[in-house]
Coordinates of C-alpha atoms in Angstrom, one line a residue:
M1 CA -73.3 -139.5 74.2
K2 CA -74.3 -141.5 77.3
A3 CA -72.1 -142.8 80.1
D4 CA -71.5 -146.4 81.3
L5 CA -70.6 -145.3 84.8
I6 CA -71.1 -142.0 86.7
L7 CA -69.6 -141.2 90.1
Y8 CA -71.1 -138.1 91.7
N9 CA -71.3 -136.2 95.0
G10 CA -67.6 -136.5 95.6
K11 CA -64.5 -134.4 96.0
I12 CA -62.6 -135.2 92.8
T13 CA -58.9 -134.4 92.7
H14 CA -57.4 -133.6 89.2
F15 CA -54.4 -131.7 88.0
G16 CA -55.9 -129.5 85.3
H17 CA -55.1 -125.8 85.1
N18 CA -58.7 -125.0 86.1
Q19 CA -58.9 -126.0 89.7
E20 CA -62.6 -125.3 90.2
A21 CA -64.4 -127.9 92.3
V22 CA -65.3 -131.1 90.6
T23 CA -67.8 -133.4 92.2
A24 CA -68.6 -135.9 89.4
V25 CA -67.0 -137.9 86.6
A26 CA -68.5 -139.9 83.7
I27 CA -66.9 -142.9 82.1
Q28 CA -67.6 -144.5 78.8
D29 CA -65.6 -147.3 77.0
G30 CA -62.9 -147.2 79.6
K31 CA -62.2 -143.5 79.4
F32 CA -63.3 -140.3 81.2
V33 CA -65.8 -138.5 79.0
A34 CA -66.8 -135.7 81.4
I35 CA -65.8 -134.2 84.7
G36 CA -67.6 -131.4 86.4
S37 CA -70.6 -130.6 88.6
D38 CA -73.2 -133.2 89.5
S39 CA -75.8 -131.4 87.5
D40 CA -73.7 -131.3 84.4
V41 CA -72.3 -134.8 84.5
L42 CA -75.6 -136.5 85.5
K43 CA -77.1 -135.3 82.2
L44 CA -75.1 -138.1 80.5
A45 CA -77.0 -140.9 82.4
N46 CA -79.6 -143.1 80.9
T47 CA -81.3 -146.2 82.1
Q48 CA -78.2 -148.4 81.5
T49 CA -75.8 -146.1 83.3
K50 CA -74.4 -147.3 86.7
L51 CA -74.7 -144.4 89.2
I52 CA -72.7 -144.3 92.4
D53 CA -73.2 -141.7 95.1
L54 CA -69.8 -141.1 96.6
G55 CA -71.2 -139.5 99.8
G56 CA -68.7 -136.7 99.7
R57 CA -65.6 -138.9 99.7
R58 CA -62.2 -137.9 98.2
V59 CA -61.4 -139.3 94.8
V60 CA -57.9 -139.3 93.3
P61 CA -56.4 -140.6 90.1
G62 CA -55.3 -144.2 90.2
I63 CA -52.0 -144.7 92.0
N64 CA -49.1 -145.7 89.7
D65 CA -46.1 -147.5 91.2
S66 CA -43.3 -146.8 88.9
H67 CA -41.0 -149.4 90.4
I68 CA -42.4 -152.6 91.9
H69 CA -41.9 -156.4 91.4
L70 CA -45.5 -157.4 90.8
I71 CA -44.9 -160.3 88.5
R72 CA -42.4 -162.1 90.8
G73 CA -44.4 -161.0 93.8
G74 CA -47.6 -162.4 92.4
L75 CA -46.1 -165.8 91.8
N76 CA -45.2 -166.0 95.6
Y77 CA -47.8 -163.8 97.3
N78 CA -49.9 -166.7 98.6
L79 CA -46.8 -168.4 100.0
E80 CA -45.7 -165.4 102.1
L81 CA -46.7 -164.3 105.6
R82 CA -46.7 -160.5 105.4
W83 CA -45.4 -158.5 108.3
D84 CA -46.1 -155.2 106.5
G85 CA -47.6 -152.8 109.1
V86 CA -47.7 -155.2 112.0
P87 CA -47.3 -153.1 115.1
S88 CA -45.4 -155.3 117.4
L89 CA -43.0 -158.3 117.3
A90 CA -45.3 -160.1 119.7
D91 CA -48.0 -159.9 117.0
A92 CA -45.6 -161.0 114.3
L93 CA -44.4 -164.0 116.3
R94 CA -48.0 -165.0 117.1
M95 CA -48.8 -164.9 113.4
L96 CA -45.7 -166.9 112.6
K97 CA -46.6 -169.6 115.2
E98 CA -50.1 -169.9 113.8
Q99 CA -48.9 -170.2 110.3
V100 CA -46.3 -172.8 111.2
D101 CA -49.2 -174.9 112.7
R102 CA -51.1 -174.8 109.5
T103 CA -48.3 -175.2 106.9
P104 CA -47.9 -178.8 105.6
H105 CA -44.6 -180.5 104.9
P106 CA -42.4 -179.8 102.8
Q107 CA -43.6 -176.1 102.5
W108 CA -41.8 -173.3 104.3
V109 CA -43.1 -170.4 106.2
R110 CA -41.7 -167.3 104.6
V111 CA -41.7 -163.6 105.7
V112 CA -40.2 -161.8 102.7
G113 CA -39.8 -158.1 103.0
G114 CA -42.1 -155.1 103.5
W115 CA -41.2 -154.6 107.2
S116 CA -38.6 -153.0 109.4
E117 CA -37.5 -153.9 112.9
F118 CA -38.2 -150.2 113.9
Q119 CA -42.0 -150.5 113.1
F120 CA -42.3 -152.9 116.1
A121 CA -43.1 -151.6 119.6
E122 CA -40.2 -153.7 120.8
R123 CA -37.8 -152.0 118.3
R124 CA -36.0 -155.2 117.5
M125 CA -35.7 -158.3 115.2
P126 CA -36.9 -161.7 116.2
T127 CA -34.1 -163.9 117.5
L128 CA -33.0 -167.2 116.1
A129 CA -33.9 -168.8 119.4
E130 CA -37.4 -167.5 119.1
I131 CA -38.0 -168.8 115.6
N132 CA -36.5 -172.2 116.5
A133 CA -38.7 -172.5 119.5
I134 CA -41.7 -171.8 117.3
A135 CA -40.8 -174.3 114.6
P136 CA -38.3 -177.1 115.3
D137 CA -39.4 -179.0 112.2
T138 CA -41.1 -176.6 109.7
P139 CA -38.6 -174.5 107.7
I140 CA -38.8 -170.7 108.4
F141 CA -37.2 -168.1 106.2
I142 CA -37.4 -164.4 107.3
L143 CA -36.0 -161.7 105.0
H144 CA -35.3 -158.3 106.5
L145 CA -34.8 -155.7 103.8
Y146 CA -31.8 -156.7 101.7
D147 CA -29.5 -156.9 104.7
R148 CA -30.1 -160.3 106.3
A149 CA -32.2 -163.4 106.5
L150 CA -33.0 -165.6 109.5
L151 CA -33.4 -169.3 109.0
N152 CA -34.4 -171.8 111.7
A153 CA -32.6 -175.1 111.9
A154 CA -35.2 -176.9 109.8
A155 CA -34.6 -174.3 107.0
L156 CA -30.8 -174.8 107.2
R157 CA -31.4 -178.5 106.8
A158 CA -33.8 -177.9 103.9
V159 CA -31.3 -175.8 101.9
G160 CA -28.3 -178.0 102.9
Y161 CA -26.2 -175.4 104.6
T162 CA -23.5 -177.1 106.8
K163 CA -20.1 -176.2 108.2
D164 CA -18.7 -177.0 104.8
T165 CA -20.9 -174.7 102.8
P166 CA -18.9 -171.7 101.5
A167 CA -20.4 -168.3 101.5
P168 CA -20.6 -166.6 98.1
P169 CA -18.6 -163.4 97.4
G170 CA -20.2 -160.4 99.1
G171 CA -22.3 -162.7 101.5
T172 CA -21.7 -164.1 105.0
I173 CA -23.0 -167.2 106.6
E174 CA -22.7 -166.6 110.4
R175 CA -21.2 -169.6 112.2
D176 CA -21.0 -170.7 115.8
S177 CA -17.8 -171.5 117.6
H178 CA -17.8 -175.0 116.0
G179 CA -18.2 -173.6 112.5
N180 CA -21.8 -174.6 112.1
P181 CA -24.2 -172.1 110.5
T182 CA -26.4 -170.4 113.1
G183 CA -29.1 -169.5 110.6
L184 CA -28.2 -165.8 110.1
L185 CA -27.3 -164.9 106.5
I186 CA -25.8 -161.4 105.9
A187 CA -25.5 -159.4 102.7
S188 CA -22.1 -157.9 103.0
P189 CA -23.2 -156.1 100.9
N190 CA -24.2 -158.4 98.0
A191 CA -27.8 -159.7 98.5
M192 CA -27.3 -162.7 96.2
I193 CA -26.9 -165.0 99.2
L194 CA -30.4 -163.9 100.3
Y195 CA -32.0 -164.3 96.8
S196 CA -30.4 -167.6 96.1
T197 CA -31.3 -169.2 99.4
L198 CA -34.9 -168.1 99.1
A199 CA -35.0 -169.5 95.6
K200 CA -34.4 -173.0 97.1
G201 CA -37.8 -173.1 98.6
P202 CA -40.8 -175.0 97.2
T203 CA -42.9 -173.1 94.6
L204 CA -46.6 -173.1 93.9
P205 CA -48.1 -175.1 91.0
Y206 CA -49.3 -173.1 88.0
E207 CA -53.0 -173.0 89.0
E208 CA -52.1 -171.7 92.5
Q209 CA -49.6 -169.2 91.0
V210 CA -52.5 -167.8 88.9
N211 CA -54.6 -167.5 92.0
S212 CA -51.8 -166.0 94.0
T213 CA -51.2 -163.3 91.3
R214 CA -54.9 -162.4 91.3
H215 CA -54.9 -162.0 95.0
F216 CA -51.8 -159.8 94.9
M217 CA -53.4 -157.5 92.3
K218 CA -56.5 -157.3 94.5
E219 CA -54.3 -156.3 97.4
L220 CA -52.7 -153.5 95.3
N221 CA -56.3 -152.4 94.3
R222 CA -57.1 -152.3 98.0
F223 CA -54.7 -149.3 98.3
G224 CA -55.9 -147.7 95.1
I225 CA -53.1 -148.9 92.8
T226 CA -54.2 -149.1 89.2
S227 CA -50.9 -149.1 87.3
V228 CA -47.4 -150.4 87.9
I229 CA -44.1 -150.7 86.1
D230 CA -42.6 -154.1 86.8
A231 CA -38.8 -153.7 87.2
G232 CA -38.0 -157.4 86.6
G233 CA -36.0 -159.0 89.3
G234 CA -33.5 -161.7 90.3
F235 CA -34.7 -165.3 89.4
Q236 CA -37.5 -163.8 87.2
N237 CA -36.9 -165.4 83.8
Y238 CA -38.4 -164.2 80.6
P239 CA -40.6 -165.6 79.1
D240 CA -41.2 -168.5 81.5
D241 CA -42.0 -166.6 84.6
Y242 CA -44.3 -164.3 82.6
K243 CA -46.7 -167.0 81.5
V244 CA -49.1 -166.5 84.5
I245 CA -49.5 -162.7 83.8
R246 CA -49.8 -163.3 80.1
D247 CA -52.5 -165.8 80.6
L248 CA -54.4 -163.5 83.0
H249 CA -54.2 -160.7 80.4
S250 CA -55.5 -162.9 77.6
E251 CA -58.4 -163.9 79.9
D252 CA -59.2 -160.2 80.8
Q253 CA -58.4 -160.9 84.4
L254 CA -55.8 -158.2 85.1
T255 CA -56.9 -155.6 87.6
V256 CA -53.7 -153.6 87.4
R257 CA -52.1 -152.2 84.3
I258 CA -48.6 -153.5 83.9
A259 CA -45.6 -152.2 81.9
Y260 CA -42.7 -154.6 82.3
N261 CA -38.9 -154.2 81.9
L262 CA -36.7 -157.1 81.1
F263 CA -34.0 -157.9 83.6
T264 CA -30.9 -159.9 82.6
Q265 CA -30.3 -163.1 84.6
K266 CA -26.8 -164.0 83.3
P267 CA -23.7 -162.4 84.7
K268 CA -21.1 -161.9 81.9
H269 CA -23.7 -162.7 79.3
E270 CA -26.0 -159.7 79.7
Y271 CA -25.3 -158.5 76.1
E272 CA -26.5 -161.8 74.7
D273 CA -29.7 -161.6 76.8
F274 CA -30.6 -158.1 75.5
Q275 CA -29.7 -159.0 71.9
Q276 CA -32.0 -161.9 72.0
W277 CA -34.8 -159.9 73.4
I278 CA -34.3 -157.0 71.0
D279 CA -34.6 -159.6 68.2
S280 CA -37.8 -161.2 69.6
V281 CA -39.7 -158.7 71.7
P282 CA -41.0 -155.6 69.8
L283 CA -40.7 -152.5 71.9
Y284 CA -44.0 -151.6 73.6
Q285 CA -45.6 -154.7 72.4
G286 CA -49.0 -155.2 74.1
D287 CA -51.8 -152.8 75.0
D288 CA -52.9 -150.4 77.7
M289 CA -53.2 -153.3 80.2
Y290 CA -50.0 -155.2 79.6
R291 CA -47.1 -153.9 77.6
H292 CA -43.3 -154.1 77.2
N293 CA -41.3 -151.1 78.5
G294 CA -37.7 -151.7 77.7
A295 CA -34.6 -153.0 79.6
G296 CA -33.5 -153.1 83.2
E297 CA -33.3 -152.5 86.1
M298 CA -30.3 -154.8 85.9
L299 CA -28.3 -154.1 82.8
V300 CA -25.0 -155.6 83.8
F301 CA -24.3 -157.3 87.1
S302 CA -21.0 -155.4 87.6
A303 CA -23.1 -152.2 87.9
A304 CA -25.2 -153.3 90.9
D305 CA -24.5 -151.0 93.9
F306 CA -26.5 -152.8 96.6
E307 CA -28.2 -150.5 99.0
D308 CA -27.5 -152.1 102.4
F309 CA -27.1 -149.2 104.7
L310 CA -25.8 -151.4 107.4
Q311 CA -22.7 -152.0 105.3
P312 CA -20.2 -149.5 103.8
R313 CA -20.9 -148.3 100.3
P314 CA -19.6 -150.9 97.8
D315 CA -17.0 -150.0 95.2
L316 CA -17.9 -151.2 91.7
S317 CA -15.4 -153.2 89.7
E318 CA -13.0 -151.7 87.3
N319 CA -14.5 -153.5 84.4
M320 CA -18.0 -152.1 85.0
E321 CA -17.7 -149.2 82.5
A322 CA -16.7 -151.5 79.6
E323 CA -19.4 -154.0 80.3
L324 CA -22.1 -151.3 80.8
E325 CA -21.0 -149.4 77.7
K326 CA -21.4 -152.5 75.5
V327 CA -25.0 -153.0 76.6
V328 CA -26.0 -149.4 76.6
R329 CA -24.7 -149.0 73.0
L330 CA -26.8 -151.9 72.0
L331 CA -29.9 -150.5 73.6
V332 CA -29.6 -147.0 72.4
S333 CA -28.8 -148.0 68.8
N334 CA -32.0 -150.0 68.9
R335 CA -34.0 -147.2 70.6
W336 CA -34.8 -149.4 73.6
P337 CA -35.6 -147.4 76.8
F338 CA -33.7 -148.6 79.8
R339 CA -33.6 -148.3 83.6
L340 CA -30.7 -148.8 85.9
H341 CA -30.5 -149.6 89.7
A342 CA -28.4 -146.8 91.1
T343 CA -28.2 -146.0 94.8
Y344 CA -25.1 -144.0 95.4
N345 CA -23.9 -140.8 93.8
E346 CA -20.4 -142.2 93.3
S347 CA -21.9 -145.0 91.2
I348 CA -24.2 -142.6 89.4
G349 CA -21.3 -140.5 88.3
R350 CA -19.5 -143.4 86.7
F351 CA -22.8 -144.5 85.0
L352 CA -23.2 -141.0 83.6
D353 CA -19.7 -141.1 82.2
V354 CA -20.6 -144.2 80.2
F355 CA -24.0 -142.7 79.1
E356 CA -22.3 -139.4 77.9
K357 CA -19.7 -141.4 76.0
V358 CA -22.3 -143.4 74.2
N359 CA -24.4 -140.3 73.6
R360 CA -21.5 -138.6 71.7
D361 CA -21.5 -141.5 69.2
I362 CA -25.1 -142.5 69.3
P363 CA -27.3 -139.6 70.4
F364 CA -29.9 -140.5 73.0
D365 CA -32.1 -137.8 71.3
G366 CA -35.2 -138.1 73.4
L367 CA -34.8 -141.8 74.3
A368 CA -36.5 -142.4 77.7
W369 CA -34.2 -143.8 80.3
I370 CA -34.3 -144.0 84.1
F371 CA -32.2 -144.0 87.2
D372 CA -33.9 -146.1 89.9
H373 CA -33.5 -145.1 93.6
A374 CA -30.8 -142.4 93.4
E375 CA -30.8 -141.9 97.2
T376 CA -27.5 -139.9 97.3
I377 CA -27.5 -138.3 93.9
D378 CA -26.0 -134.7 94.0
E379 CA -27.1 -131.6 92.0
R380 CA -24.4 -132.0 89.4
N381 CA -25.5 -135.5 88.6
I382 CA -29.1 -134.5 88.5
E383 CA -28.1 -131.8 85.9
R384 CA -26.2 -134.4 83.9
T385 CA -29.2 -136.8 84.0
K386 CA -31.5 -134.0 82.8
A387 CA -29.2 -133.1 80.0
L388 CA -29.4 -136.7 78.6
G389 CA -33.2 -136.7 78.9
G390 CA -33.4 -139.1 81.8
G391 CA -35.8 -139.4 84.7
I392 CA -35.5 -140.6 88.3
A393 CA -37.8 -143.2 89.9
I394 CA -37.7 -142.8 93.7
Q395 CA -38.9 -145.3 96.2
S396 CA -39.8 -145.3 99.8
R397 CA -36.8 -147.4 100.9
M398 CA -35.7 -144.7 103.3
A399 CA -39.0 -145.1 105.2
Y400 CA -37.8 -148.6 106.1
Q401 CA -34.0 -148.0 106.3
G402 CA -33.8 -144.4 107.4
E403 CA -32.5 -145.3 110.9
Y404 CA -29.6 -147.3 109.4
F405 CA -28.8 -144.5 106.9
A406 CA -28.8 -141.8 109.5
D407 CA -26.7 -143.8 111.9
R408 CA -24.0 -144.4 109.2
Y409 CA -24.0 -141.1 107.4
G410 CA -25.6 -138.6 109.8
T411 CA -28.9 -136.8 110.0
T412 CA -27.7 -133.9 107.8
V413 CA -27.0 -136.2 104.9
A414 CA -30.3 -138.1 105.5
E415 CA -32.3 -134.9 105.1
Q416 CA -31.5 -135.0 101.3
T417 CA -31.8 -138.7 100.8
P418 CA -33.1 -138.8 98.1
P419 CA -33.1 -135.1 97.2
V420 CA -36.7 -135.1 95.7
K421 CA -37.3 -131.4 96.1
K422 CA -34.1 -130.6 94.2
M423 CA -35.1 -133.0 91.4
L424 CA -38.5 -131.4 91.1
A425 CA -37.0 -127.9 91.2
M426 CA -34.7 -128.8 88.4
E427 CA -37.7 -130.0 86.4
I428 CA -36.5 -133.6 85.9
P429 CA -39.2 -136.3 85.6
V430 CA -39.8 -137.9 89.0
G431 CA -41.9 -141.0 89.6
G432 CA -42.9 -142.6 92.9
G433 CA -42.7 -146.2 93.7
S434 CA -42.1 -148.8 96.4
D435 CA -39.5 -151.4 95.2
A436 CA -41.9 -153.9 96.8
T437 CA -42.1 -156.7 97.8
R438 CA -38.7 -157.7 99.2
V439 CA -37.7 -154.3 100.5
S440 CA -40.4 -151.8 101.2
S441 CA -44.1 -152.5 101.4
Y442 CA -46.3 -152.0 98.4
N443 CA -48.6 -149.7 100.4
P444 CA -48.4 -146.3 98.6
W445 CA -49.9 -144.4 101.5
V446 CA -46.8 -145.2 103.7
S447 CA -44.8 -143.7 100.8
M448 CA -47.0 -140.6 100.8
Y449 CA -46.5 -140.3 104.6
W450 CA -42.8 -140.7 104.3
L451 CA -42.6 -137.9 101.7
T452 CA -45.0 -135.4 103.4
A453 CA -44.6 -136.1 107.1
G454 CA -40.9 -136.8 106.6
K455 CA -40.8 -139.9 108.9
T456 CA -39.8 -143.5 108.7
V457 CA -42.2 -146.3 109.6
G458 CA -40.4 -146.4 113.0
G459 CA -41.3 -142.7 113.6
L460 CA -37.8 -141.2 113.0
Q461 CA -38.0 -137.6 111.6
I462 CA -35.6 -137.7 108.8
Y463 CA -36.9 -134.8 106.7
Q464 CA -37.8 -131.2 107.7
D465 CA -37.1 -128.7 104.9
S466 CA -37.2 -131.3 102.2
K467 CA -40.8 -132.5 103.0
L468 CA -43.2 -132.3 100.1
D469 CA -46.8 -130.9 100.2
R470 CA -49.5 -133.6 99.8
M471 CA -50.5 -132.6 96.3
T472 CA -47.0 -132.8 95.0
A473 CA -46.5 -136.2 96.5
L474 CA -49.7 -137.4 95.0
Q475 CA -48.7 -136.1 91.5
I476 CA -45.4 -138.0 91.8
Y477 CA -47.3 -141.3 92.3
T478 CA -49.8 -140.6 89.5
K479 CA -49.0 -138.2 86.7
G480 CA -45.3 -138.3 87.4
S481 CA -45.0 -142.1 87.2
A482 CA -46.8 -142.1 83.9
W483 CA -43.8 -140.6 82.2
F484 CA -41.7 -143.7 83.1
S485 CA -43.7 -145.9 80.7
Q486 CA -44.2 -143.0 78.2
E487 CA -47.9 -142.9 78.9
Q488 CA -48.2 -139.4 80.4
Q489 CA -50.7 -138.4 77.6
K490 CA -53.1 -141.1 78.5
K491 CA -53.1 -141.7 82.3
G492 CA -52.1 -140.2 85.6
D493 CA -55.0 -137.7 85.8
I494 CA -58.7 -137.5 85.9
A495 CA -59.4 -135.6 82.7
V496 CA -61.5 -136.0 79.6
G497 CA -60.0 -138.5 77.1
M498 CA -57.7 -140.2 79.7
L499 CA -57.9 -143.8 80.8
A500 CA -60.5 -144.1 83.5
D501 CA -58.5 -145.2 86.5
L502 CA -59.3 -143.8 89.9
T503 CA -59.7 -144.6 93.6
V504 CA -62.2 -143.5 96.2
L505 CA -60.5 -143.1 99.5
N506 CA -61.8 -144.1 103.0
N507 CA -60.3 -140.9 104.4
D508 CA -59.5 -137.5 102.9
Y509 CA -55.8 -137.5 102.1
F510 CA -55.7 -133.7 102.0
T511 CA -57.2 -133.1 105.5
V512 CA -56.3 -136.0 107.8
E513 CA -53.6 -135.8 110.4
D514 CA -50.1 -136.9 109.2
E515 CA -50.2 -140.2 111.1
A516 CA -53.6 -141.1 109.6
I517 CA -52.1 -141.0 106.0
K518 CA -50.6 -144.4 106.7
E519 CA -54.1 -145.8 107.4
I520 CA -55.7 -144.7 104.1
E521 CA -57.1 -147.4 101.9
S522 CA -59.4 -147.5 98.9
E523 CA -63.1 -148.1 99.2
L524 CA -63.7 -148.2 95.5
T525 CA -61.0 -148.8 92.8
V526 CA -61.8 -148.4 89.1
V527 CA -59.5 -149.6 86.3
A528 CA -60.5 -148.9 82.6
G529 CA -63.9 -147.9 83.8
K530 CA -64.5 -151.3 85.6
I531 CA -64.8 -151.6 89.4
V532 CA -62.0 -154.0 90.5
Y533 CA -62.3 -153.4 94.2
A534 CA -65.1 -152.3 96.6
E535 CA -65.4 -152.1 100.3
G536 CA -67.6 -150.6 103.0
D537 CA -70.6 -148.7 101.7
F538 CA -69.6 -149.7 98.2
S539 CA -69.5 -153.5 99.0
S540 CA -72.5 -154.2 96.8
F541 CA -70.3 -153.2 93.7
S542 CA -67.5 -155.6 94.6
P543 CA -66.5 -158.2 92.0
P544 CA -67.1 -161.8 93.0
P545 CA -64.7 -163.1 95.7
I546 CA -61.7 -165.2 94.7
P547 CA -61.1 -168.3 96.8
V548 CA -57.5 -168.5 98.2
L549 CA -55.3 -171.3 97.0
P550 CA -53.7 -173.3 98.6
D551 CA -56.1 -173.7 101.6
W552 CA -53.2 -173.2 104.1
S553 CA -52.0 -170.0 102.5
P554 CA -51.2 -167.1 104.9
T555 CA -53.2 -164.9 102.6
K556 CA -56.4 -166.8 103.6
S557 CA -55.8 -166.1 107.3
Y558 CA -54.2 -162.6 107.3
G559 CA -54.6 -161.0 103.9
G560 CA -51.6 -158.8 103.1
Y561 CA -50.9 -155.5 104.7
Y562 CA -51.8 -155.7 108.4
S563 CA -55.3 -154.4 109.4
V564 CA -56.7 -155.0 112.9
S565 CA -60.3 -154.5 111.7
K566 CA -60.0 -156.8 108.7
T567 CA -57.5 -159.5 109.5
D568 CA -56.4 -159.7 113.0
Q569 CA -59.3 -159.7 115.4
K570 CA -60.0 -163.4 114.7
S571 CA -56.3 -164.2 115.2
I572 CA -56.1 -162.2 118.4
T573 CA -59.1 -164.2 119.8
T574 CA -57.5 -167.4 118.8
A575 CA -54.2 -166.5 120.4
S576 CA -55.8 -165.6 123.7
T577 CA -57.2 -169.1 124.1
A578 CA -54.2 -171.1 122.7
Q579 CA -52.5 -173.5 125.0
S580 CA -49.0 -172.5 123.8
S581 CA -48.6 -169.1 122.3
I582 CA -45.5 -167.0 121.8
V583 CA -47.5 -163.9 122.6
N584 CA -48.7 -165.2 125.9
S585 CA -45.1 -166.2 126.9
I586 CA -44.3 -162.4 126.8
H587 CA -47.6 -160.7 127.5
L588 CA -50.0 -162.5 129.9
C589 CA -52.9 -161.1 127.9
S590 CA -53.3 -160.4 124.3
G591 CA -56.0 -158.5 122.3
S592 CA -58.6 -157.2 124.7
C593 CA -57.3 -157.7 128.3
Q594 CA -59.5 -160.1 130.2
V595 CA -58.2 -158.7 133.5
H596 CA -58.0 -154.9 133.0
A597 CA -60.7 -154.6 130.3
H598 CA -58.9 -152.3 127.8
D599 CA -57.4 -152.7 124.4
H600 CA -54.0 -154.2 124.8
N601 CA -52.8 -152.7 121.6
Q602 CA -53.0 -149.3 123.3
A603 CA -50.5 -150.5 125.9
R604 CA -48.2 -152.1 123.3
M605 CA -48.0 -148.8 121.3
S606 CA -47.3 -146.7 124.4
N607 CA -44.0 -145.0 125.3
I608 CA -43.8 -146.7 128.6
A609 CA -40.8 -149.0 128.9
I610 CA -42.8 -152.3 128.7
N611 CA -40.6 -154.1 126.2
N612 CA -37.6 -154.6 128.5
Y613 CA -38.8 -157.8 130.1
T614 CA -36.3 -157.6 132.9
A615 CA -37.4 -154.1 134.0
F616 CA -40.4 -153.1 136.1
W617 CA -43.3 -153.0 133.7
G618 CA -42.1 -155.8 131.5
A619 CA -41.2 -158.1 134.3
L620 CA -44.8 -158.1 135.4
G621 CA -45.6 -159.8 132.1
C622 CA -48.4 -157.5 131.0
S623 CA -48.1 -153.9 130.0
C624 CA -51.6 -153.3 131.2
F625 CA -50.1 -152.6 134.6
A626 CA -48.7 -149.4 133.2
F627 CA -52.3 -148.1 133.1

């Protein structure tokens, strides 16, 4: 036996019982065929084997996001300006201004999730006045989590919102003293007003959706993601909105494994949706790269307990149980796995009442099913979930909303939100994920930081005793997530016979300081034994670059998740010479200071009170004076 690819001279993390040091892996026909010492594994090389010296770098199993919205996110990725990881509002507004200048009519500039106001040095949202000053004529739509959206006047005109436009149930259109919409939309707590408004924007043509999806997968590969479970989503219709991903699969252009769940789109007609799919979509149809995974995360609209922690917990309707029971009976009787969005323990208790009732008549008997999110689930309901054979998919939403949750419910409750340690102690399947792209970011290393350091992206310490060790957090996002597509026997670990998915990290996850975990990226990502992403010393192995379509796309200028070294230096230089810049209206210098000769980012990220522009340091216009 000879190998197609051998990686050696590394630090290989695996979850086998024998934890002796492994420095090399061999791959053949898309699977691991050997792991061990360099000397043993290199014996499998011949003249056709590709050999890669890892230079002592850390290698971990490919990251598996058990709850993400990749298919919908891919269709829109090239349309969206990402604020994920941007360190200051000044930077975010600069990027917004630059994108407005390059976006043609009638397209919008959209910032859609993945950020929190607390990540900014200024610790605040942009104002409507700021975005209207930036773009009087180009529509701007900015989504913040699932709690609000900011629209400038041009966007209000584009969507047709006037003083006569009624707000939908559970949503609020803020109005001025004359009754005119201000541009602020509020989920109170139903986020449908946010989804439906965003859906009014122009879409990309098919060719550009294909390009956009490829770039989104490459962005996930950048962080070592090799597998995901797509949880469906609002305005993601099957099969129409799945054509792009199906075509990429048929052309062998997927770089992320995708298991997809089907999400009903028709309130009061959910049963009909699932009956139609059961009749036409064989369970698990597909292959190891693209396969069906069951129903959800929306089973019935009456069971949606929206997680807007700025609002009180919603009470579900009285008819929820009857509607949910009808759908669950259909799914269980046809042996279809399912998942259900479930934020609050009060909702989870009612859902479990339904599941237990169905189970008495039609035993679940090993059928895989999932609660998604489960932030406030208690021990009793964890026990009930385990008794029915369920698992819990947790996401890093508290990393982005922890401040809001702690303010509403207190720090003591926040310490157990979600109670991941208790779930693991009770031996229930737990998988890690992001819920990207409209809430949290897709960056899994922010999630690892949240679980192990116990902090939000804004730096709030929400966990102490409930923090996880780094190996456990990694297992949740690899081996743990594989259970949620019933693939735990074939992926999630680096072991002989398993699918050859791995990532080589640019920094050692197990030894870096806590704050550096957030900065980890992949230098080499391998899916099915093929190199799908390569950077730095491994750049020579990189697949051919993919041009960005359309030419004005934010992806072309900024990429995705913020990186000073990769995406922002050029923009900072441009901003420093611009005649009219939002950044320069606040800070008299940007990027490297031309007056004081230091990195301005150091000043922006300091603890000195520079962001109150009426106080001493801020009034001077440049935080450099603090140094």
